Amino acid sequence: MKVITICGSLKFQNEIMEVAEKLNKTGVCVLTPVYPYSKELKLSDIDIDNMKKAHFKRIELSNSIRVKNNLSEQDTDKFLSLTRTKLENKNYKVYFS
């Protein structure tokens, strides 16, 4: 079974969930970011670091990633550089939407 992690800004939550639903209907296992449940949630630096590590683990478990963002090209390159570092020995594909 193909496993895809969707990466992107939380401001694209609706679009990410729509893509995840469509992919899941085709039999793809989809891993997405964790969305905040509580508006009053306060995250410490440790919490944020743990969430980043968990997301990179999702990427590591995937056959490919799909990126949904409005980041600048420089910021996207930085993100992909971090991702490639985590997956340097893995054959994976990156899709932008």
C-alpha positions as a Python dict, from the first residue, in 0.01 Angstrom:
ca = {
    (1, 'M'): (0, 0, 0),
    (2, 'K'): (126, 345, -92),
    (3, 'V'): (181, 585, 201),
    (4, 'I'): (178, 962, 143),
    (5, 'T'): (244, 1236, 398),
    (6, 'I'): (86, 1572, 330),
    (7, 'C'): (295, 1868, 445),
    (8, 'G'): (181, 2226, 464),
    (9, 'S'): (75, 2527, 659),
    (10, 'L'): (-219, 2490, 896),
    (11, 'K'): (-388, 2773, 706),
    (12, 'F'): (-444, 2514, 432),
    (13, 'Q'): (-612, 2267, 667),
    (14, 'N'): (-931, 2243, 461),
    (15, 'E'): (-744, 2190, 135),
    (16, 'I'): (-511, 1935, 296),
    (17, 'M'): (-805, 1739, 438),
    (18, 'E'): (-980, 1746, 98),
    (19, 'V'): (-670, 1604, -74),
    (20, 'A'): (-630, 1345, 205),
    (21, 'E'): (-990, 1232, 161),
    (22, 'K'): (-955, 1197, -218),
    (23, 'L'): (-629, 1002, -186),
    (24, 'N'): (-772, 777, 85),
    (25, 'K'): (-1068, 688, -136),
    (26, 'T'): (-819, 550, -390),
    (27, 'G'): (-662, 321, -129),
    (28, 'V'): (-367, 540, -34),
    (29, 'C'): (-269, 556, 333),
    (30, 'V'): (-248, 930, 408),
    (31, 'L'): (-59, 1088, 697),
    (32, 'T'): (-139, 1452, 773),
    (33, 'P'): (-26, 1720, 1016),
    (34, 'V'): (-195, 1723, 1355),
    (35, 'Y'): (-440, 2011, 1373),
    (36, 'P'): (-496, 2205, 1696),
    (37, 'Y'): (-819, 2111, 1869),
    (38, 'S'): (-831, 2386, 2130),
    (39, 'K'): (-801, 2754, 2039),
    (40, 'E'): (-653, 2819, 2385),
    (41, 'L'): (-376, 2564, 2340),
    (42, 'K'): (-36, 2703, 2440),
    (43, 'L'): (265, 2523, 2293),
    (44, 'S'): (607, 2536, 2454),
    (45, 'D'): (927, 2519, 2253),
    (46, 'I'): (957, 2154, 2360),
    (47, 'D'): (602, 2083, 2237),
    (48, 'I'): (681, 2241, 1900),
    (49, 'D'): (1008, 2047, 1871),
    (50, 'N'): (827, 1720, 1948),
    (51, 'M'): (561, 1798, 1687),
    (52, 'K'): (831, 1865, 1426),
    (53, 'K'): (1002, 1536, 1509),
    (54, 'A'): (670, 1351, 1479),
    (55, 'H'): (603, 1509, 1140),
    (56, 'F'): (948, 1411, 1012),
    (57, 'K'): (875, 1056, 1131),
    (58, 'R'): (556, 1061, 920),
    (59, 'I'): (767, 1169, 623),
    (60, 'E'): (1019, 893, 694),
    (61, 'L'): (740, 632, 690),
    (62, 'S'): (607, 755, 355),
    (63, 'N'): (670, 657, -4),
    (64, 'S'): (616, 1019, -107),
    (65, 'I'): (511, 1357, 25),
    (66, 'R'): (267, 1615, -103),
    (67, 'V'): (336, 1980, -17),
    (68, 'K'): (64, 2243, 13),
    (69, 'N'): (198, 2585, 104),
    (70, 'N'): (245, 2945, 10),
    (71, 'L'): (603, 2958, 128),
    (72, 'S'): (863, 3146, -65),
    (73, 'E'): (1085, 2940, -290),
    (74, 'Q'): (1370, 2987, -40),
    (75, 'D'): (1161, 2862, 254),
    (76, 'T'): (1030, 2568, 49),
    (77, 'D'): (1389, 2478, -46),
    (78, 'K'): (1485, 2490, 324),
    (79, 'F'): (1194, 2260, 413),
    (80, 'L'): (1283, 2016, 136),
    (81, 'S'): (1649, 2023, 236),
    (82, 'L'): (1551, 1920, 589),
    (83, 'T'): (1324, 1651, 447),
    (84, 'R'): (1594, 1515, 215),
    (85, 'T'): (1839, 1503, 506),
    (86, 'K'): (1596, 1280, 693),
    (87, 'L'): (1541, 1057, 390),
    (88, 'E'): (1876, 1064, 213),
    (89, 'N'): (1881, 688, 151),
    (90, 'K'): (1514, 656, 58),
    (91, 'N'): (1369, 677, -291),
    (92, 'Y'): (1072, 911, -255),
    (93, 'K'): (875, 1158, -462),
    (94, 'V'): (763, 1512, -377),
    (95, 'Y'): (443, 1660, -522),
    (96, 'F'): (332, 2023, -495),
    (97, 'S'): (-30, 2133, -507),
}
